[in-house]
Amino acid sequence: MSLTDKAITRIRELIQSGELPPGSKLPPEQQLATELGLSRNLMREAVKALVVARVLEIRRGDGTYVTSLEPSLLLGGVGGAVELLQGDTLLEVTEVRRLFEPIATGLAAVRISAQQLREVEQHLAAMREARDDVELLNRHDAEFHRAVIAATGNQTLATLLEGIAGRTLRARVWRGLVDDNAAPRTLAEHEAIYEALIEGDAALAEAAALMHVSTTERWLRAHLQQSEASTARVGTRPS
């Protein structure tokens, strides 16, 4: 462990112990460095790293504060990382989605309110209207699932799934499904999820979501295999 990592750990321990609770202001840099037995340079590097991690925030002219430490803040960076993944690693992320999203959808079925159900239905209706518009399909697909997962009332789960099922990945899938004339089938899968939510049937909602995510995974797997085969053919052409 580097000296900077040790400095980061020391500050994190203060936060975890409650000495620096969410929203609190850190002591002046020199004072905190002295209290922790660190140099000012190490303290400065540790603070910078924790700012990037959204654990701390610097308010100009005021000082450095501990953030709210809400899941949406601390885990919000997952999506940015997922958008950069490619190939088999992207498939791994889809497998993670297959593990989480059906369970979350089942949980939503027993917790969703009438207002939240109306929001899900609105996005489903918008998807029906936008059958041939990939951008609109992608937007309302993302909002459909976001509304479903929000109904769980679990902010940590919602933030993780939001990061895993990023909009870029959804756009790639929808573009491929529209090109393959498979959009109607995928829309039907969304209909099945919605119907299960209406019934408040957790098992049915979980099964419908599993079928939907599995369809996405199969398409992505086939698409990546096709791309790899095309690349291999190009690589073996005689010069």
PDB file of C-alpha atoms in Angstrom, residues 6 17 35 42 48 59 100 111 124 127 130 155 166 173 186 201-202 229 235 238:
ATOM      1  CA  LYS A   6      -2.602   4.923   3.726  1.00  0.00           C
ATOM      2  CA  SER A  17     -16.237   5.986  12.752  1.00  0.00           C
ATOM      3  CA  GLU A  35      -3.608  15.017  13.838  1.00  0.00           C
ATOM      4  CA  LEU A  42       0.118  13.323   1.392  1.00  0.00           C
ATOM      5  CA  LYS A  48      -7.927  14.861  -4.211  1.00  0.00           C
ATOM      6  CA  ARG A  59     -16.329  24.303  -1.744  1.00  0.00           C
ATOM      7  CA  PHE A 100     -29.887  -8.611 -10.336  1.00  0.00           C
ATOM      8  CA  ARG A 111     -43.971  -2.583  -3.729  1.00  0.00           C
ATOM      9  CA  LEU A 124     -44.385   1.397 -22.446  1.00  0.00           C
ATOM     10  CA  MET A 127     -42.173   2.557 -26.809  1.00  0.00           C
ATOM     11  CA  ALA A 130     -41.659   4.693 -31.371  1.00  0.00           C
ATOM     12  CA  GLN A 155     -31.578   3.286  -3.873  1.00  0.00           C
ATOM     13  CA  GLY A 166     -26.245   1.862 -19.433  1.00  0.00           C
ATOM     14  CA  VAL A 173     -29.121  -3.625 -28.535  1.00  0.00           C
ATOM     15  CA  THR A 186     -38.798  -7.341 -27.301  1.00  0.00           C
ATOM     16  CA  ASP A 201     -47.109 -11.173  -8.931  1.00  0.00           C
ATOM     17  CA  ALA A 202     -43.450 -11.223  -7.856  1.00  0.00           C
ATOM     18  CA  ALA A 229     -15.700 -13.757 -37.007  1.00  0.00           C
ATOM     19  CA  GLY A 235      -7.276 -10.604 -40.873  1.00  0.00           C
ATOM     20  CA  PRO A 238      -4.251 -12.311 -48.613  1.00  0.00           C
TER      21      PRO A 238
END
